[in-house]
Tab-separated table of C-alpha atoms and ligand atoms in Angstrom:
chain	number	residue	atom	x	y	z
A	1	UNK	CA	-0.009	0.005	-0.030
A	2	UNK	CA	1.261	3.441	-0.843
A	3	UNK	CA	0.848	6.571	1.245
A	4	UNK	CA	1.895	10.177	1.074
A	5	UNK	CA	3.444	11.312	4.321
A	6	UNK	CA	5.460	14.228	5.648
A	7	UNK	CA	9.137	13.944	4.876
A	8	UNK	CA	11.244	13.638	8.028
A	9	UNK	CA	14.112	15.336	6.207
A	10	UNK	CA	12.587	18.367	4.389
A	11	UNK	CA	9.087	18.391	5.980
A	12	UNK	CA	7.345	18.577	2.643
A	13	UNK	CA	4.173	16.524	2.341
A	14	UNK	CA	5.345	14.875	-0.848
A	15	UNK	CA	7.096	11.877	0.628
A	16	UNK	CA	5.888	8.629	-0.845
A	17	UNK	CA	5.841	5.718	1.577
A	18	UNK	CA	5.682	2.185	0.163
A	19	UNK	CA	5.182	-0.690	2.604
A	20	UNK	CA	6.862	-3.562	0.781
A	21	UNK	CA	6.356	-5.920	3.684
A	22	UNK	CA	5.611	-5.383	7.351
A	23	UNK	CA	9.318	-4.863	7.990
A	24	UNK	CA	10.493	-3.209	4.808
A	25	UNK	CA	9.339	0.310	4.057
A	26	UNK	CA	10.733	2.512	1.319
A	27	UNK	CA	10.497	6.274	1.238
A	28	UNK	CA	10.834	8.491	-1.786
A	29	UNK	CA	10.454	12.240	-1.289
A	30	UNK	CA	9.502	14.344	-4.295
A	31	UNK	CA	10.120	17.423	-2.223
A	32	UNK	CA	13.840	17.001	-1.615
A	33	UNK	CA	14.692	14.136	-3.966
A	34	UNK	CA	15.992	11.947	-1.189
A	35	UNK	CA	15.067	8.333	-0.584
A	36	UNK	CA	15.322	5.991	2.351
A	37	UNK	CA	14.664	2.412	3.178
A	38	UNK	CA	13.826	0.940	6.621
A	39	UNK	CA	16.590	-1.631	6.195
A	40	UNK	CA	19.128	1.058	5.326
A	41	UNK	CA	20.672	1.368	8.711
A	42	UNK	CA	24.261	1.571	9.760
A	43	UNK	CA	25.750	-1.770	10.542
A	44	UNK	CA	23.268	-3.708	8.396
A	45	UNK	CA	24.901	-5.705	5.666
A	46	UNK	CA	22.515	-4.377	3.025
A	47	UNK	CA	23.417	-0.861	4.036
A	48	UNK	CA	27.197	-1.444	3.883
A	49	UNK	CA	26.871	-3.023	0.430
A	50	UNK	CA	24.806	-0.176	-0.957
A	51	UNK	CA	27.012	2.506	0.497
A	52	UNK	CA	30.211	0.974	-0.905
A	53	UNK	CA	28.824	1.388	-4.439
A	54	UNK	CA	27.848	5.021	-4.089
A	55	UNK	CA	29.711	7.924	-5.744
A	56	UNK	CA	31.708	10.088	-3.266
A	57	UNK	CA	29.248	13.002	-3.485
A	58	UNK	CA	26.384	10.668	-2.502
A	59	UNK	CA	28.408	9.371	0.449
A	60	UNK	CA	28.983	12.915	1.618
A	61	UNK	CA	25.306	13.803	1.258
A	62	UNK	CA	23.993	10.871	3.348
A	63	UNK	CA	21.711	12.037	6.067
A	64	UNK	CA	20.664	10.099	9.187
A	65	UNK	CA	17.265	10.889	10.641
A	66	UNK	CA	16.164	10.649	14.271
A	67	UNK	CA	15.233	6.991	13.847
A	68	UNK	CA	18.685	6.091	12.544
A	69	UNK	CA	17.421	5.633	9.000
A	70	UNK	CA	19.746	6.840	6.285
A	71	UNK	CA	18.501	9.171	3.571
A	72	UNK	CA	20.399	9.484	0.323
A	73	UNK	CA	19.914	11.502	-2.851
A	74	UNK	CA	17.916	9.599	-5.450
A	75	UNK	CA	19.161	8.593	-8.836
A	76	UNK	CA	16.511	8.394	-11.549
A	77	UNK	CA	17.375	6.415	-14.689
A	78	UNK	CA	14.594	5.930	-17.170
A	79	UNK	CA	16.012	4.758	-20.475
A	80	UNK	CA	13.230	6.345	-22.541
A	81	UNK	CA	12.874	9.533	-20.590
A	82	UNK	CA	16.094	10.549	-19.042
A	83	UNK	CA	18.027	10.657	-15.825
A	84	UNK	CA	18.412	12.784	-12.748
A	85	UNK	CA	21.284	12.581	-10.304
A	86	UNK	CA	23.077	14.590	-7.681
A	87	UNK	CA	26.043	16.396	-9.223
A	88	UNK	CA	28.659	18.828	-8.012
A	89	UNK	CA	32.137	19.157	-6.518
A	90	UNK	CA	31.147	18.935	-2.872
A	91	UNK	CA	28.218	18.717	-0.443
A	92	UNK	CA	28.404	22.512	-0.024
A	93	UNK	CA	28.179	23.003	-3.760
A	94	UNK	CA	25.877	20.568	-5.513
A	95	UNK	CA	22.578	20.371	-7.321
A	96	UNK	CA	20.564	18.043	-9.503
A	97	UNK	CA	21.604	17.274	-13.021
A	98	UNK	CA	18.871	16.263	-15.446
A	99	UNK	CA	19.561	14.721	-18.820
A	100	UNK	CA	16.960	13.908	-21.517
A	101	UNK	CA	16.839	10.666	-23.394
A	102	UNK	CA	16.523	10.819	-27.212
A	103	UNK	CA	15.797	8.090	-29.772
A	104	UNK	CA	18.814	6.582	-31.496
A	105	UNK	CA	18.571	7.449	-35.154
A	106	UNK	CA	19.255	5.148	-38.043
A	107	UNK	CA	22.691	6.674	-38.663
A	108	UNK	CA	23.760	6.423	-35.017
A	109	UNK	CA	22.785	2.778	-34.551
A	110	UNK	CA	26.282	1.401	-34.793
A	111	UNK	CA	27.472	3.628	-31.981
A	112	UNK	CA	24.990	2.141	-29.457
A	113	UNK	CA	25.281	-1.636	-29.697
A	114	UNK	CA	23.759	-3.735	-26.899
A	115	UNK	CA	26.693	-5.688	-25.368
A	116	UNK	CA	26.488	-9.387	-26.042
A	117	UNK	CA	23.630	-9.069	-28.505
A	118	UNK	CA	25.043	-9.185	-31.983
A	119	UNK	CA	23.366	-6.835	-34.438
A	120	UNK	CA	21.107	-5.263	-31.855
A	121	UNK	CA	21.329	-1.661	-30.714
A	122	UNK	CA	19.723	0.545	-28.094
A	123	UNK	CA	16.602	2.422	-29.101
A	124	UNK	CA	17.269	5.358	-26.798
A	125	UNK	CA	20.345	7.146	-25.536
A	126	UNK	CA	21.031	9.844	-22.959
A	127	UNK	CA	21.731	13.107	-24.719
A	128	UNK	CA	24.385	14.769	-22.551
A	129	UNK	CA	24.018	18.042	-24.496
A	130	UNK	CA	20.627	18.438	-22.735
A	131	UNK	CA	22.205	18.274	-19.278
A	132	UNK	CA	20.743	20.998	-17.132
A	133	UNK	CA	21.571	21.749	-13.523
A	134	UNK	CA	18.866	22.528	-10.980
A	135	UNK	CA	19.252	23.840	-7.398
A	136	UNK	CA	18.979	21.304	-4.562
A	137	UNK	CA	15.386	22.250	-3.704
A	138	UNK	CA	14.150	22.044	-7.295
A	139	UNK	CA	14.112	18.228	-7.631
A	140	UNK	CA	10.580	18.231	-9.007
A	141	UNK	CA	11.587	20.615	-11.804
A	142	UNK	CA	14.114	17.994	-12.903
A	143	UNK	CA	11.306	15.442	-13.186
A	144	UNK	CA	9.311	17.924	-15.285
A	145	UNK	CA	12.362	18.558	-17.420
A	146	UNK	CA	12.685	14.893	-18.405
A	147	UNK	CA	8.925	14.512	-18.756
A	148	UNK	CA	8.153	12.344	-15.718
A	149	UNK	CA	5.972	15.052	-14.200
A	150	UNK	CA	3.900	17.513	-16.139
A	151	UNK	CA	5.489	20.988	-16.637
V	1	LIG	ZN1	11.991	15.415	1.654
């Protein structure tokens, strides 16, 4: 069951709670772009595994709430729409980068082969020339930019 709740991090009312099981809850806040998971707690194996794979900026931006749950910036990657990720030199100076996906044209086909699948190519690619930076509090504008939310 899904619910909208108040975000413990930014206090917006756009935090989406998904109760996967009785013990596992995931949180995704459209207000601040952060996400959390009830099993993402320090010392848990799942947590340590996830953290090890994160880019340095994400590690620096991790945020522990009063319940010990760890919030991290979201990464959106939708092959046919685009991607949104935290970007910047440091946690004092970062924002959201949004990039639009575009269809791969007939002449570009050979540049985007699917690994291990002979003769097949991707239908969509991320067009890095569309990369646009948004301030930290404008996460929802990023989603509009790549067409996930209406303008
Ligand atoms: Zn929030």
